[in-house]
Amino acid sequence: MSQPSVEPSPNPHRLGVHLVEGGATVAVVAPHATAVHLCLFSDDDRTETRIALRGPRNGIWHGFIRGIEAGQRYGFRASGPWAPKQGHRYNPAKLLLDPYGRGIEGRIAPMTDPGSRALLSSRDATDSAPLMPRSVVTHKPSGPWQTPHPHVRWTDTVIYETHVKGFTKTMPGVPEELRGTYAGLAHPAAIEYLTNLGVTAVELLPVHAFAPEPHLEHSGLDSYWGYSSLGFFAPHAGYATEAAQAAGAQAVQDEFCGMVDLLHQGGLEVILDVVYNHTCEGSSSDRVLSWKGLDNRVYYRSQMHAPQHYDDTTGTGNTLDFSHPMVSKMALDSLRYWATEMHIDGFRFDLAATLGRTMQGFSSDHPFLVGLITDPVLSGLKLIAEPWDVGLGGWQVGNFPQPMAEWNDRFRDYARAFWLQWGAASSGQRHHPTAPELATRIAGSSDLFGHSEPYGMRGPIASVNFITAHDGFTAHDLTSYNHKHNEANGEDNRDGTDNNRSFNHGAEGPTDDPDILHARRRSMRNMLGTLLISAGTPMLLGGDEFGRSQGGNNNAYCQDNEISWFDWDHEPWQVEMRESVAELLRLRREHRVLRPGRFYDGVDYNPVDALFRADSAWFRRDGEHEDEEWWEDPETRVVQFMRSLSDEAEADALVVINGNGHAVDVRVPEDQGAPWRLAWDSAWDSLASRTDSLVEPGATQSMEALSLRLYLTVPGG
């Protein structure tokens, strides 16, 4: 192809490659480089045309290139000092992907391939282009957006965490060619399942373009979860249909956008799990794919007195340096792109403590976080932090700024511990003072999320409550295994956490013992019931509603197979479990008392009328109000939690928990309020077991061992 001319870009600070009239603007950050070339590849990949960009201007190399059109495949090459001790690793033999590239075609050659060492950070002059994918120029997503964002209120939100591929890979009703794809997730069968269950948002494991970790290639495994980012602007092509992949990056982008639009038509919001804390480039001497070759010193966090070594707070080999403005800008630009052009409704930030790290440690006033919560586009979306990383001072639960929400691992740990470790596993023989802790979690974790000026501005919705997530046991496996079983991962069962707080109920793994199976299923209902009746924003791990198992694998990040894929061939008990969870979600949706937007303060907001109850109150087993002795007693195992809106048009709620290993008599608190109807009981094996009798205040009820009940009043009754 003829040598295109390079002219000054009319907007040199607009990073990436963007189509404009007559060609495209190009801009890339590489302040320490001495030269940067744009490399254009012919369709047959036989010809590479290198164009020297202008610059650097404020650290940016730029140009306007005439004749570039959508579908153009390209990359960069950067020249500069090879000085690892100063943090510089330039080598023009390395083809580099565009950090702002909207499309990526091709795969990185696996490290098992001959010649793959050319990908590593070294002074080797071997051209890495034959081993590299290409960035691709795309235009804005084609086709009109038919549906506005659902804009579900935080108080009404129920998140369903799932995997694009695993959710529909074997789903009946989804055509074979669509299974495991963006289009499959948007198929009517998938949307009908989600809406019938009653969730309001799907939180998708990473869909940014990613690459497999090199150590997996030697084991014949692949990166399934996708926490190994290759590009922050391009959707992962491997989740598109074969037809879209064959058609190219634009078709992959369009299929993703079509998925979002169809989910919106179903009333479902789309939240992306995003990984801005690190990339797939590994340690300082590992692969050179993009950022490391453009400006290693700018993009990556290095040790203060030894720039040749990374300061890794993510446990992945590298950490992006959010103390540098250009790194914060890249993440914010990426988020705006997914929000405005791909119509995403929210983001869950992986290892988010890293995103708030300065060189002195985490700061809730970090420029990136301030930019995020004040941005006119992003601040109105659902923003969720995983509020920790593996660095010093990495646990930051409750410390992210309003209006961000956060994963609440305290809720996870104490719900598991109460029902399994010190509940089912103890058979009433061991006690631990977890009932007050569990009570705090059920009430919205004000101890973690209430500190603000004035108090409580974030409210309980800032607490994203969960029992399980992609990382760890499923709910079924929590009740079926005492120990992890990660042998399939090829790491001799060393990977994955040992802090599972699980209990197998008497047998490790599968069993035919009916008593053990009965106890396991009740424990699942206890934990999921606790999740869905608590104040806060519930997040349900996809498949927990029907008891999905991973065979005891609590770190299935590399299992792109039946271990991770949803099995839709359900036994009768699984159908009953799903129906029970759907019923809880229906009750939560229909009764505002179960989804408060502010913290409780124990105040009766209508003290003139004795028929109204306080907004919250705790009671002992005998129906009397709690006292200090009850809160501090390690043998407290029965909790009653009453909630009210002081509104005759709305139901009151009473949650009763029996954490004993034996049946107990519980006296419902006596007052002048309306009678109670038993709406849900974890002791019910199926909804067919439920009764519909009314219980008068002050009446005594017998509760089965290790069970949870939800009572509601009948509004106006």
XYZ file of C-alpha atoms in Angstrom:
717
model
C 0.000 0.000 0.000
C 1.194 3.549 -0.604
C 2.706 5.507 2.244
C -0.074 7.624 3.832
C 0.882 11.105 4.905
C 0.751 12.175 8.529
C -0.623 15.567 9.404
C -1.083 17.189 12.809
C -4.153 15.857 14.577
C -6.905 18.464 15.010
C -7.412 16.998 18.492
C -4.132 15.460 19.698
C -5.483 14.778 23.174
C -8.259 12.498 21.931
C -6.505 9.206 22.541
C -6.949 6.178 20.304
C -7.835 5.953 16.615
C -11.033 7.755 15.623
C -12.647 8.003 12.219
C -13.233 11.543 10.965
C -13.944 12.946 7.525
C -11.214 11.846 5.148
C -9.371 9.518 7.517
C -8.653 9.069 11.209
C -7.007 10.868 14.106
C -4.411 8.904 16.059
C -3.039 9.608 19.535
C -1.169 7.480 22.053
C 0.523 8.211 25.380
C 4.283 7.493 25.440
C 6.084 10.438 27.081
C 9.463 8.714 27.473
C 9.571 7.397 23.886
C 11.880 8.928 21.276
C 9.638 7.839 18.382
C 6.288 6.106 17.911
C 5.110 4.530 14.658
C 1.565 3.645 13.683
C 1.690 0.269 11.911
C -1.053 -0.451 9.363
C -1.575 -4.045 8.207
C -3.117 -5.184 4.955
C -6.121 -7.506 5.013
C -3.959 -10.512 4.173
C -1.470 -9.447 6.885
C 1.435 -9.621 4.425
C 2.132 -5.913 4.347
C 2.937 -3.588 7.236
C 3.138 0.156 6.641
C 4.842 2.194 9.364
C 3.954 5.852 9.825
C 5.944 8.073 12.185
C 3.628 10.011 14.485
C 4.215 13.599 15.551
C 5.186 14.480 19.083
C 5.429 14.131 21.857
C 3.004 16.876 22.767
C 2.350 16.749 26.508
C 3.570 13.161 26.338
C 1.233 12.252 23.453
C 2.248 11.110 19.959
C -0.396 11.990 17.403
C -1.364 12.532 13.790
C -4.136 12.674 11.220
C -3.867 9.876 8.643
C -5.841 10.181 5.432
C -7.571 7.168 3.947
C -8.005 5.062 7.075
C -11.403 3.353 7.162
C -13.357 1.096 9.516
C -11.874 -2.375 9.625
C -8.274 -1.175 9.340
C -5.982 -3.449 11.394
C -3.135 -1.708 13.164
C -0.695 -1.511 16.074
C 2.131 0.663 17.361
C 5.884 0.403 17.722
C 7.734 2.601 20.199
C 11.418 3.466 20.285
C 13.268 4.746 23.309
C 15.827 3.833 25.952
C 16.410 0.257 27.029
C 17.160 1.028 30.682
C 15.337 -1.415 32.973
C 16.985 0.016 36.099
C 15.241 3.289 35.305
C 12.001 1.500 34.409
C 12.311 1.881 30.605
C 11.849 -1.163 28.370
C 11.560 0.181 24.823
C 12.031 -2.138 21.862
C 10.650 -1.236 18.395
C 10.651 -4.938 17.487
C 7.592 -5.357 19.715
C 4.241 -4.741 18.043
C 1.937 -3.058 20.556
C -1.839 -2.979 20.803
C -3.590 0.362 21.140
C -4.597 0.890 24.810
C -7.695 2.664 23.455
C -8.447 0.174 20.673
C -12.190 -0.480 20.203
C -11.630 -3.830 18.520
C -9.082 -6.635 18.738
C -8.749 -9.455 16.212
C -6.585 -12.523 16.614
C -4.958 -14.175 19.606
C -1.593 -13.900 21.293
C 0.603 -16.845 20.369
C 0.798 -19.157 23.389
C 4.081 -19.311 25.227
C 4.276 -22.985 24.244
C 4.730 -21.986 20.577
C 8.188 -21.894 18.998
C 9.497 -18.354 18.860
C 7.129 -17.053 21.527
C 10.071 -15.724 23.521
C 9.964 -12.767 21.148
C 6.954 -11.597 23.164
C 8.977 -11.283 26.359
C 10.488 -8.051 27.596
C 14.034 -8.194 26.240
C 16.382 -6.517 23.765
C 15.704 -9.329 21.296
C 15.322 -7.832 17.792
C 12.960 -10.596 16.620
C 9.724 -9.098 15.306
C 6.786 -9.988 17.585
C 4.121 -9.037 15.007
C 3.527 -12.621 13.775
C 2.710 -13.594 17.372
C 0.360 -10.695 18.097
C -3.318 -9.848 17.535
C -4.201 -6.554 15.889
C -6.115 -3.524 17.040
C -8.990 -2.717 14.669
C -10.580 0.606 13.762
C -14.350 0.588 14.336
C -17.066 3.150 13.993
C -19.694 3.803 16.641
C -22.044 0.878 17.297
C -24.441 0.552 14.384
C -28.210 0.460 14.605
C -30.568 2.521 16.761
C -30.890 1.968 20.482
C -34.467 0.842 20.867
C -34.721 0.853 24.641
C -33.733 3.387 27.302
C -31.845 2.329 30.392
C -34.162 0.636 32.923
C -32.863 2.940 35.711
C -33.809 0.555 38.524
C -33.611 2.294 41.901
C -30.909 1.077 44.245
C -33.507 0.031 46.818
C -35.177 -2.198 44.224
C -31.967 -3.689 42.848
C -31.171 -7.411 43.002
C -27.895 -8.338 41.296
C -27.308 -11.675 39.564
C -23.590 -12.326 39.104
C -22.968 -14.600 36.148
C -20.677 -15.488 33.253
C -21.575 -14.728 29.630
C -20.466 -18.141 28.404
C -21.230 -20.377 31.361
C -24.815 -19.198 31.842
C -26.145 -20.350 28.467
C -23.561 -22.895 27.308
C -26.016 -25.775 27.879
C -29.259 -23.811 28.324
C -32.333 -25.452 26.752
C -34.271 -23.152 24.470
C -31.172 -21.299 23.311
C -30.117 -22.371 19.785
C -26.859 -24.290 19.675
C -25.065 -21.613 17.632
C -25.947 -18.937 20.204
C -25.063 -20.827 23.366
C -22.267 -19.310 25.403
C -22.351 -15.995 23.530
C -23.522 -12.416 23.914
C -26.438 -13.274 21.646
C -27.210 -16.320 23.782
C -27.460 -14.240 26.939
C -29.886 -11.954 25.100
C -32.023 -14.835 23.818
C -35.664 -14.808 25.019
C -35.124 -18.079 26.924
C -32.311 -16.545 28.976
C -34.121 -13.263 29.595
C -37.319 -15.081 30.572
C -35.417 -17.156 33.110
C -33.853 -14.084 34.724
C -37.051 -12.047 34.842
C -39.104 -14.968 36.164
C -36.544 -15.435 38.921
C -36.986 -11.786 39.885
C -33.516 -10.269 39.597
C -33.128 -6.750 38.196
C -29.504 -6.657 37.006
C -26.951 -9.032 35.561
C -23.386 -8.455 36.710
C -21.146 -10.001 34.069
C -17.706 -11.359 34.808
C -15.110 -9.481 32.710
C -16.045 -8.889 29.084
C -13.150 -6.573 28.273
C -10.787 -8.313 25.860
C -8.512 -10.593 27.851
C -5.704 -13.089 27.314
C -4.930 -16.373 29.069
C -2.291 -16.370 31.795
C 0.911 -17.978 30.414
C 1.114 -20.610 33.149
C -2.296 -21.964 32.094
C -1.116 -22.574 28.552
C 1.455 -25.078 29.763
C -1.320 -26.952 31.593
C -3.721 -27.020 28.659
C -6.131 -24.735 30.540
C -7.582 -21.345 29.651
C -8.562 -18.128 31.381
C -12.293 -18.602 32.025
C -13.131 -15.749 34.388
C -11.298 -13.159 32.282
C -9.403 -11.257 34.979
C -6.445 -10.755 32.636
C -7.166 -7.597 30.666
C -5.763 -7.154 27.162
C -7.822 -4.088 26.266
C -10.106 -1.768 28.205
C -12.251 -0.637 25.252
C -12.812 -3.801 23.194
C -15.385 -6.486 24.020
C -13.909 -9.966 24.303
C -14.302 -11.531 20.860
C -14.426 -15.081 22.201
C -17.921 -14.468 23.607
C -19.367 -13.476 20.243
C -21.001 -15.944 17.894
C -18.798 -17.652 15.313
C -20.515 -15.614 12.609
C -19.666 -12.325 14.349
C -16.070 -13.372 14.972
C -15.676 -14.279 11.306
C -17.147 -10.925 10.256
C -14.652 -8.994 12.406
C -14.364 -6.575 15.289
C -17.267 -4.375 14.214
C -19.666 -7.337 14.227
C -18.440 -8.386 17.681
C -19.062 -4.870 18.969
C -22.514 -4.782 17.386
C -23.457 -8.158 18.881
C -22.459 -6.932 22.332
C -24.552 -3.792 21.913
C -27.489 -5.868 20.707
C -27.242 -7.970 23.866
C -27.362 -4.893 26.070
C -30.362 -3.519 24.221
C -32.326 -6.770 24.475
C -31.567 -7.098 28.178
C -32.814 -3.544 28.625
C -36.002 -4.490 26.780
C -36.442 -7.195 29.405
C -36.101 -4.590 32.155
C -32.654 -5.855 33.183
C -29.702 -3.597 33.877
C -26.210 -4.632 32.765
C -23.297 -4.198 35.168
C -19.765 -5.039 34.068
C -17.062 -6.452 36.318
C -14.084 -4.344 35.220
C -10.394 -5.013 35.856
C -8.425 -1.766 35.793
C -6.022 -2.718 38.573
C -3.648 -4.797 36.409
C -3.162 -6.170 32.882
C -2.232 -9.465 31.256
C 1.360 -8.303 30.679
C 2.548 -10.022 33.880
C 5.763 -9.162 35.683
C 8.326 -6.642 34.461
C 10.181 -9.296 32.445
C 7.061 -11.001 31.092
C 5.120 -10.345 27.865
C 5.181 -6.996 26.064
C 1.792 -6.459 24.453
C 0.838 -2.805 24.882
C 1.362 -0.598 27.930
C 4.768 -1.989 28.909
C 6.185 -1.221 25.482
C 4.641 2.239 25.173
C 5.756 3.556 28.553
C 6.488 1.050 31.287
C 7.413 3.798 33.754
C 4.109 5.645 33.325
C 1.629 2.818 33.288
C 2.915 0.451 35.974
C 3.440 0.926 39.672
C 7.135 0.344 40.436
C 9.128 0.149 43.608
C 10.162 3.612 44.672
C 13.896 2.972 44.885
C 14.064 0.153 42.339
C 12.051 1.105 39.218
C 13.083 -2.112 37.480
C 10.796 -4.020 39.862
C 7.014 -3.688 40.033
C 5.193 -2.851 43.257
C 2.495 -5.483 42.937
C -0.585 -4.981 45.147
C -2.796 -7.259 43.040
C -0.925 -10.571 43.199
C -0.848 -10.822 39.401
C 2.696 -9.676 38.645
C 1.874 -6.033 37.887
C -0.275 -3.165 39.125
C -1.371 -0.169 37.083
C -0.195 3.079 38.647
C -3.253 5.161 39.506
C -1.026 7.821 41.007
C -0.256 8.831 37.402
C -2.901 11.091 35.812
C -2.760 9.311 32.457
C -3.661 5.965 34.043
C -6.655 7.511 35.804
C -7.628 9.196 32.534
C -7.444 5.887 30.642
C -9.774 4.187 33.130
C -12.241 7.090 33.165
C -12.231 7.315 29.367
C -12.894 3.581 29.177
C -15.795 3.804 31.623
C -17.371 6.696 29.726
C -17.070 4.752 26.490
C -18.885 1.711 27.877
C -21.503 3.939 29.475
C -22.236 6.257 26.559
C -21.601 4.148 23.456
C -22.279 0.643 24.770
C -25.072 1.745 27.167
C -23.824 -0.079 30.255
C -25.692 0.648 33.510
C -22.936 0.173 36.071
C -19.551 -1.218 36.981
C -18.086 -3.459 39.658
C -14.435 -2.561 40.207
C -12.141 -5.518 40.812
C -9.587 -4.993 43.619
C -10.756 -1.401 43.857
C -8.397 -0.447 46.690
C -5.671 -0.365 44.028
C -7.599 2.316 42.131
C -7.428 4.584 45.182
C -3.739 4.060 45.953
C -1.325 6.942 46.022
C 2.350 6.314 46.742
C 1.451 6.810 50.426
C -1.421 4.311 50.493
C -5.179 4.250 49.900
C -7.109 7.524 49.886
C -10.861 7.950 49.491
C -10.022 11.363 48.008
C -7.850 9.840 45.278
C -8.182 11.806 42.007
C -9.553 8.756 40.184
C -12.291 8.214 42.784
C -13.114 11.919 42.863
C -13.280 11.950 39.078
C -15.508 8.888 39.094
C -18.090 10.161 41.577
C -18.219 13.696 40.154
C -18.316 12.800 36.471
C -21.686 13.915 35.014
C -22.092 10.596 33.185
C -20.522 8.045 35.503
C -21.747 9.357 38.854
C -25.330 8.456 37.952
C -24.510 4.806 37.246
C -24.283 1.916 39.679
C -20.698 1.956 40.931
C -19.610 -0.986 43.079
C -16.192 -1.472 44.674
C -14.536 -4.708 45.629
C -13.002 -2.759 48.521
C -9.684 -4.551 48.969
C -6.478 -5.669 47.287
C -3.512 -7.717 48.520
C -1.215 -4.792 49.339
C -0.438 -3.245 52.713
C -3.597 -1.657 54.143
C -5.630 -3.235 51.376
C -8.882 -3.922 53.289
C -10.942 -0.745 52.855
C -14.544 -1.873 53.384
C -16.732 1.135 54.143
C -14.121 3.684 53.064
C -15.151 4.376 49.476
C -16.873 7.688 48.739
C -20.576 8.247 48.246
C -22.408 7.236 46.036
C -20.327 4.091 45.553
C -21.558 0.763 46.920
C -19.208 -1.946 48.161
C -19.002 -5.703 48.452
C -19.554 -6.556 52.131
C -17.340 -9.501 53.036
C -18.361 -9.152 56.698
C -21.897 -10.087 55.669
C -20.595 -13.091 53.736
C -18.369 -14.334 56.531
C -20.816 -14.014 59.401
C -23.809 -15.401 57.543
C -21.754 -18.463 56.647
C -20.319 -18.758 60.148
C -23.680 -18.453 61.900
C -25.475 -21.073 59.830
C -22.607 -23.470 59.113
C -19.593 -23.234 61.416
C -21.423 -22.398 64.633
C -24.802 -23.678 63.556
C -25.051 -26.892 61.599
C -21.481 -28.004 62.350
C -21.783 -27.527 66.113
C -25.126 -29.343 66.580
C -25.724 -26.972 69.441
C -22.602 -28.060 71.305
C -20.392 -25.058 70.527
C -21.342 -21.428 70.739
C -19.827 -18.249 69.461
C -21.035 -14.657 69.888
C -22.131 -14.269 66.277
C -25.852 -13.565 66.738
C -25.320 -9.822 67.441
C -22.878 -9.643 64.540
C -25.398 -11.311 62.253
C -28.061 -8.897 63.510
C -25.868 -5.950 62.525
C -25.423 -7.390 59.031
C -29.166 -8.036 58.600
C -29.853 -4.420 59.565
C -27.602 -3.006 56.832
C -24.099 -2.842 58.397
C -24.318 0.724 59.655
C -21.048 0.164 61.518
C -19.298 -0.061 58.148
C -21.345 2.232 55.904
C -22.894 4.719 58.316
C -19.878 6.917 58.970
C -20.354 10.134 57.030
C -21.125 13.765 57.745
C -23.991 13.850 58.405
C -24.356 10.283 59.608
C -25.786 7.609 57.347
C -25.916 9.411 54.004
C -24.952 6.288 52.058
C -27.638 4.161 53.677
C -27.812 0.346 53.695
C -27.902 0.152 49.888
C -24.152 0.877 49.958
C -23.704 -2.630 51.364
C -23.723 -5.177 48.546
C -24.586 -8.283 50.535
C -23.554 -11.679 49.266
C -23.112 -15.226 50.509
C -21.099 -16.436 47.549
C -19.453 -14.976 44.458
C -17.580 -16.333 41.468
C -14.462 -16.549 43.634
C -15.063 -19.350 46.143
C -17.548 -22.123 46.809
C -21.071 -22.040 45.428
C -23.844 -22.194 48.038
C -24.296 -25.900 47.295
C -20.594 -26.591 47.788
C -20.506 -24.573 51.017
C -22.902 -27.161 52.427
C -21.227 -30.201 50.819
C -17.476 -29.812 51.326
C -15.264 -29.110 54.322
C -12.244 -28.625 52.077
C -11.567 -27.226 48.607
C -11.020 -29.686 45.754
C -9.100 -27.750 43.114
C -7.033 -30.608 41.719
C -8.285 -29.920 38.182
C -6.491 -26.549 38.278
C -3.113 -28.267 38.110
C -1.644 -26.574 41.192
C -1.773 -29.549 43.588
C -4.775 -28.010 45.355
C -2.635 -25.131 46.655
C -4.675 -22.416 44.940
C -7.928 -20.977 46.251
C -8.758 -19.871 49.770
C -8.841 -22.162 52.783
C -11.116 -19.756 54.666
C -14.378 -21.155 53.336
C -16.439 -21.349 56.558
C -18.177 -24.345 55.027
C -19.635 -27.564 56.480
C -20.350 -30.802 54.632
C -23.053 -31.964 57.084
C -21.382 -35.320 57.621
C -20.107 -36.442 54.217
C -17.540 -34.907 51.876
C -19.118 -34.345 48.465
C -21.922 -36.312 46.839
C -23.973 -38.623 49.058
C -27.237 -40.562 48.972
C -27.915 -40.075 52.689
C -31.381 -38.463 52.830
C -30.789 -36.838 56.229
C -27.574 -35.181 55.055
C -29.199 -33.999 51.825
C -32.159 -32.602 53.767
C -29.846 -30.702 56.125
C -27.714 -29.345 53.284
C -30.713 -27.955 51.432
C -32.064 -26.281 54.541
C -28.661 -24.671 55.128
C -28.742 -23.319 51.577
C -32.201 -21.867 52.176
C -31.029 -20.378 55.482
C -28.150 -18.552 53.849
C -30.083 -17.389 50.778
C -32.999 -16.390 52.980
C -30.673 -14.310 55.161
C -29.337 -12.629 52.027
C -32.727 -11.705 50.604
C -34.434 -10.476 53.791
C -31.524 -8.256 54.873
C -31.259 -4.505 54.458
C -28.805 -3.699 51.712
C -28.342 -4.608 48.053
C -28.414 -8.389 47.543
C -26.112 -10.076 45.050
C -26.998 -13.645 44.106
C -24.331 -15.849 42.533
C -25.786 -17.276 39.340
C -26.856 -20.865 39.865
C -27.142 -20.681 43.643
C -30.883 -20.418 43.240
C -30.973 -24.049 42.088
C -27.966 -25.444 43.952
C -25.307 -25.359 41.228
C -22.150 -27.280 42.138
C -18.548 -26.983 40.970
C -17.574 -30.287 42.553
C -15.829 -28.552 45.438
C -13.635 -26.338 43.227
C -13.483 -22.931 44.894
C -11.197 -21.300 42.321
C -12.593 -22.285 38.922
C -10.929 -19.381 37.115
C -9.365 -21.720 34.542
C -12.214 -24.216 34.107
C -13.919 -23.444 30.813
C -15.878 -26.703 30.957
C -18.648 -28.539 32.808
C -17.124 -27.604 36.176
C -18.133 -23.980 35.591
C -20.924 -24.172 33.008
C -24.468 -24.164 34.345
C -26.120 -27.587 34.284
C -29.781 -27.036 33.394
C -30.837 -30.677 33.861
C -32.427 -30.125 37.261
C -33.618 -32.626 39.824
C -36.947 -31.957 41.593
C -35.230 -30.487 44.676
C -33.411 -27.973 42.465
C -36.672 -26.833 40.927
C -38.089 -26.417 44.441
C -35.017 -24.450 45.533
C -35.358 -22.073 42.592
C -39.057 -21.591 43.309
C -38.268 -20.838 46.948
C -35.707 -18.186 45.982
C -38.088 -16.684 43.412
C -40.758 -16.452 46.122
C -38.383 -14.586 48.415
C -37.545 -12.202 45.596
C -41.250 -11.664 44.941
C -41.844 -10.840 48.602
C -38.909 -8.446 48.611
C -40.173 -6.759 45.448
C -43.766 -6.385 46.700
C -43.035 -5.236 50.257
C -41.111 -2.024 50.685
C -40.365 -2.823 54.322
C -37.880 -5.454 53.106
C -35.802 -2.984 51.080
C -35.143 0.135 53.181
C -33.237 3.070 51.787
C -31.978 4.405 55.129
C -30.539 2.954 58.289
C -32.888 2.014 61.108
C -32.897 4.076 64.293
C -35.558 2.335 66.394
C -37.953 5.298 66.265
C -41.732 5.031 66.092
C -42.589 7.553 63.398
C -46.275 7.562 64.351
C -46.243 7.460 68.181
C -49.822 8.749 68.455
C -51.265 5.536 67.007
C -50.442 2.454 69.103
C -51.183 0.241 66.110
C -47.966 1.389 64.468
C -44.623 -0.138 65.364
C -41.138 1.380 65.555
C -39.084 1.302 62.363
C -36.962 -1.455 63.918
C -36.760 -3.438 67.130
C -34.933 -6.538 68.349
C -36.500 -9.156 70.589
C -35.409 -12.179 72.553
C -36.791 -15.694 72.233
C -39.419 -14.920 74.917
C -40.722 -11.944 72.943
C -39.233 -9.339 75.289
C -37.110 -6.471 74.042
C -33.400 -7.154 73.718
C -31.018 -5.944 76.416
C -27.259 -5.669 76.818
C -26.986 -9.103 78.401
C -28.742 -10.661 75.390
C -26.431 -8.920 72.918
C -23.289 -10.044 74.736
C -24.345 -13.591 75.602
C -22.343 -16.046 73.406
C -25.194 -18.545 73.703
C -27.736 -16.239 72.076
C -29.015 -18.232 69.113
C -32.560 -16.921 68.648
C -33.039 -13.506 67.066
C -36.273 -11.651 66.323
C -36.082 -8.528 64.181
C -39.221 -6.423 63.642
C -39.376 -3.747 60.946
C -42.094 -1.223 60.103
C -42.752 1.742 57.855
C -45.550 3.081 60.087
C -47.772 3.080 57.039
C -51.079 1.234 57.080
C -50.787 0.674 53.328
C -47.482 -1.198 53.796
C -46.782 -4.481 55.559
C -44.678 -4.797 58.687
C -42.059 -7.560 58.773
C -40.787 -9.886 61.468
C -37.700 -12.019 60.863
C -37.203 -14.878 63.323
C -33.987 -16.892 63.353
C -33.415 -20.114 65.283
C -29.711 -20.866 65.179
C -29.978 -23.763 67.614
C -29.426 -27.351 66.594
C -32.822 -28.244 68.077
C -36.406 -27.028 67.857
C -37.416 -24.142 70.125
C -40.580 -22.339 71.139
C -40.497 -18.661 70.217
C -42.974 -16.108 71.516
C -43.871 -13.497 68.946
C -43.546 -9.983 70.467
C -46.777 -8.804 72.037
C -48.151 -5.447 70.944
C -51.307 -3.872 69.558
C -50.214 -4.197 65.963
C -51.746 -6.295 63.191
C -51.469 -10.104 63.280
C -48.676 -11.860 61.407
C -48.816 -14.174 58.408
C -45.999 -16.675 57.905
C -44.765 -15.732 54.424
C -41.631 -17.895 54.116
C -39.924 -20.570 56.192
C -36.558 -22.153 55.420
C -37.914 -25.353 56.972
C -40.236 -25.716 53.971
C -38.687 -28.203 51.562
C -40.942 -26.727 48.884
C -43.558 -24.010 48.636
C -46.154 -26.777 48.648
C -45.339 -27.202 52.363
C -46.353 -23.676 53.313
C -49.257 -22.776 55.537
C -51.237 -19.550 55.458
C -52.446 -19.132 59.026
C -52.363 -15.870 60.977
C -50.375 -15.530 64.196
C -51.525 -13.061 66.839
C -48.962 -10.862 68.624
C -47.880 -12.612 71.817
C -48.536 -16.121 70.484
C -45.924 -18.849 70.879
C -44.707 -20.685 67.817
C -42.539 -23.793 67.551
C -39.552 -23.390 65.188
C -37.588 -26.262 63.757
C -33.849 -26.508 64.339
C -31.661 -24.180 62.289
C -34.403 -22.332 60.468
C -35.410 -18.826 59.454
C -38.905 -17.396 59.158
C -40.314 -14.275 57.567
C -43.648 -13.012 58.899
C -45.557 -10.172 57.234
C -48.709 -8.338 58.196
C -51.557 -7.898 55.740
C -51.720 -4.177 54.846
C -55.066 -2.750 55.845
C -56.053 -6.070 57.399
